[in-house]
Amino acid sequence: MALTFKRTLTKGQPAGHFPQYCARWRFMKIDASGLPSRDVDALLQQLSVVSRKLPLLEEVCIDVGTKGLLRSTDTFAVADSLRRVDLRPSVLFQTPIDERRLTHLSATLTNISDVEHIMPFPSITECHLSVYRPLFQSSSPIRVTNERIIWFSTNDTQILDTVTLPTLQTLRIAGCRAESDVLTAFILRSACKLQSFVTDTSSGVRLDDLSSMKKLTVHVNQENIVFSLFLQLMCPRTLPGLCELAITIPPNFVMYAKTVVDVLRKRMETQAVSLMLVCADHDSRIIKQLKHMG
């Protein structure tokens, strides 16, 4: 079941048709990013008509755009087959979820205690936790361990200070500065064999702390920060096991194309590294400049 709302929510719809078909739903996707806030609230309330009537539902995705945190729904409190839940940015994580078989979760948090609630989920292996505003801190420090998560992403490194993930293989930090002391403490505490790191801001990242990493993905959006990351990569002793370097380049990065070439030359002197370049808006100037430089 997939629904997209572009302008307004018609009174009484679409909830009137939900009970007829919901028992057969395996996938539910609701795109309400085009609705005004009041209609999004009303839609989430209407979903309650299918509560406890979703025996086959495996995946849920709700996107309300960027209108701010809104009331959530108890629709998925009882859904025996639920595996994946994606509550896109701005859906407050207040939704009761049947977490027994949940393997993938994307949610937006406002309180650090939400992390404490999520980590014990018995089957979760992939977790994306976003922060809407600075997290509300509890009176006592929180530290929780999950031994199943292999893929974790966040836009606030404060979350890393609360979790220990010994089985983690891929870490993504985007939309914030990855403070080095927090990241280092997390890696040491977790004692995980991190294979892949994805970032778009790197001012505080010491790559020496990620010695086991084989794949690095950099989304370039702040040249002065990412530039420091490239300087570290020029040292062959940094990330000795690196096999793949992926760089997403925006048009305004063309002036630093030579830096990318310098990094590759240094790495190729001692090891074979595959490179993937993705240019935003198909900016061929960057590719041409890279070819010209060798």
Coordinates of C-alpha atoms in Angstrom, one line a residue, residues 118-244:
I118 CA 15.9 1.0 21.1
M119 CA 19.2 -0.8 21.7
P120 CA 17.6 -3.9 23.4
F121 CA 15.5 -4.7 20.3
P122 CA 16.2 -8.4 19.9
S123 CA 16.7 -8.7 16.1
I124 CA 17.9 -5.3 15.0
T125 CA 20.9 -5.2 12.7
E126 CA 20.6 -1.8 11.0
C127 CA 19.8 1.4 12.8
H128 CA 19.6 5.0 11.6
L129 CA 19.0 7.5 14.4
S130 CA 18.6 11.2 13.6
V131 CA 18.4 14.1 16.1
Y132 CA 15.9 16.9 15.5
R133 CA 17.4 19.3 18.1
P134 CA 20.1 18.9 20.8
L135 CA 19.2 15.8 22.7
F136 CA 17.7 16.2 26.1
Q137 CA 20.2 14.7 28.6
S138 CA 19.2 12.4 31.4
S139 CA 20.4 13.2 35.0
S140 CA 22.7 10.1 34.9
P141 CA 24.9 8.9 32.0
I142 CA 23.4 6.3 29.7
R143 CA 25.5 3.5 28.2
V144 CA 23.9 0.6 26.3
T145 CA 25.3 -2.3 24.3
N146 CA 23.9 -4.0 21.3
E147 CA 25.7 -7.1 19.9
R148 CA 23.7 -7.4 16.7
I149 CA 23.9 -4.1 14.9
I150 CA 26.2 -4.1 11.9
W151 CA 25.1 -0.9 10.2
F152 CA 24.7 2.3 12.2
S153 CA 24.2 6.0 11.2
T154 CA 23.5 9.2 13.0
N155 CA 23.6 13.0 12.5
D156 CA 24.8 13.6 16.1
T157 CA 27.9 12.0 17.6
Q158 CA 26.4 12.5 21.1
I159 CA 24.6 9.3 20.4
L160 CA 27.9 7.5 19.9
D161 CA 28.8 8.4 23.5
T162 CA 25.9 6.3 24.7
V163 CA 26.2 3.1 22.7
T164 CA 28.7 0.2 22.5
L165 CA 28.4 -1.8 19.2
P166 CA 31.0 -4.7 19.1
T167 CA 29.6 -6.2 15.9
L168 CA 29.5 -2.9 13.9
Q169 CA 30.9 -3.1 10.4
T170 CA 29.6 0.2 8.8
L171 CA 29.3 3.6 10.4
R172 CA 27.8 6.7 8.8
I173 CA 28.1 10.1 10.4
A174 CA 26.4 12.9 8.4
G175 CA 25.1 16.4 9.0
C176 CA 27.4 17.1 12.0
R177 CA 31.1 17.3 12.9
A178 CA 32.5 14.0 13.9
E179 CA 34.2 15.0 17.1
S180 CA 37.4 12.9 17.3
D181 CA 37.4 12.2 21.0
V182 CA 33.9 10.8 20.9
L183 CA 34.5 8.7 17.8
T184 CA 37.8 7.4 19.2
A185 CA 36.2 6.4 22.5
F186 CA 33.4 4.7 20.7
I187 CA 35.7 2.7 18.5
L188 CA 37.9 1.6 21.4
R189 CA 35.0 0.8 23.7
S190 CA 33.2 -1.2 21.0
A191 CA 36.3 -3.0 19.9
C192 CA 34.6 -3.5 16.6
K193 CA 36.2 -4.4 13.3
L194 CA 34.9 -1.4 11.3
Q195 CA 35.0 -2.1 7.6
S196 CA 33.3 1.0 6.1
F197 CA 33.0 4.6 7.2
V198 CA 30.7 7.2 5.5
T199 CA 31.0 10.8 6.3
D200 CA 30.3 14.3 4.9
T201 CA 32.0 16.3 7.6
S202 CA 35.5 15.3 8.8
S203 CA 37.1 18.1 10.9
G204 CA 37.4 15.9 14.0
V205 CA 38.1 12.5 12.4
R206 CA 41.5 10.9 13.0
L207 CA 41.7 8.2 10.4
D208 CA 44.4 6.4 12.4
D209 CA 41.6 5.4 14.8
L210 CA 39.9 3.5 12.0
S211 CA 42.8 1.2 11.2
S212 CA 40.6 -1.8 10.2
M213 CA 38.6 0.1 7.6
K214 CA 38.6 -1.1 4.0
K215 CA 36.1 1.4 2.5
L216 CA 35.9 5.1 2.9
T217 CA 33.0 7.2 1.5
V218 CA 33.3 11.0 1.5
H219 CA 30.4 13.3 0.6
V220 CA 32.1 16.6 -0.1
N221 CA 30.0 19.6 1.1
Q222 CA 32.4 21.6 3.2
E223 CA 35.7 22.0 1.4
N224 CA 37.7 23.3 4.4
I225 CA 36.7 20.3 6.5
V226 CA 37.0 17.6 3.9
F227 CA 40.4 19.0 2.8
S228 CA 41.9 18.0 6.1
L229 CA 40.7 14.4 5.5
F230 CA 42.4 14.3 2.1
L231 CA 45.7 15.4 3.7
Q232 CA 45.5 12.5 6.1
L233 CA 44.9 10.1 3.2
M234 CA 48.1 11.3 1.5
C235 CA 50.0 9.4 4.1
P236 CA 50.4 5.7 3.0
R237 CA 50.5 4.6 6.6
T238 CA 46.9 5.9 7.1
L239 CA 44.3 3.2 6.6
P240 CA 46.8 0.6 5.3
G241 CA 44.0 -1.8 4.5
L242 CA 41.9 0.7 2.4
C243 CA 40.6 -1.0 -0.7
E244 CA 37.9 1.4 -1.9

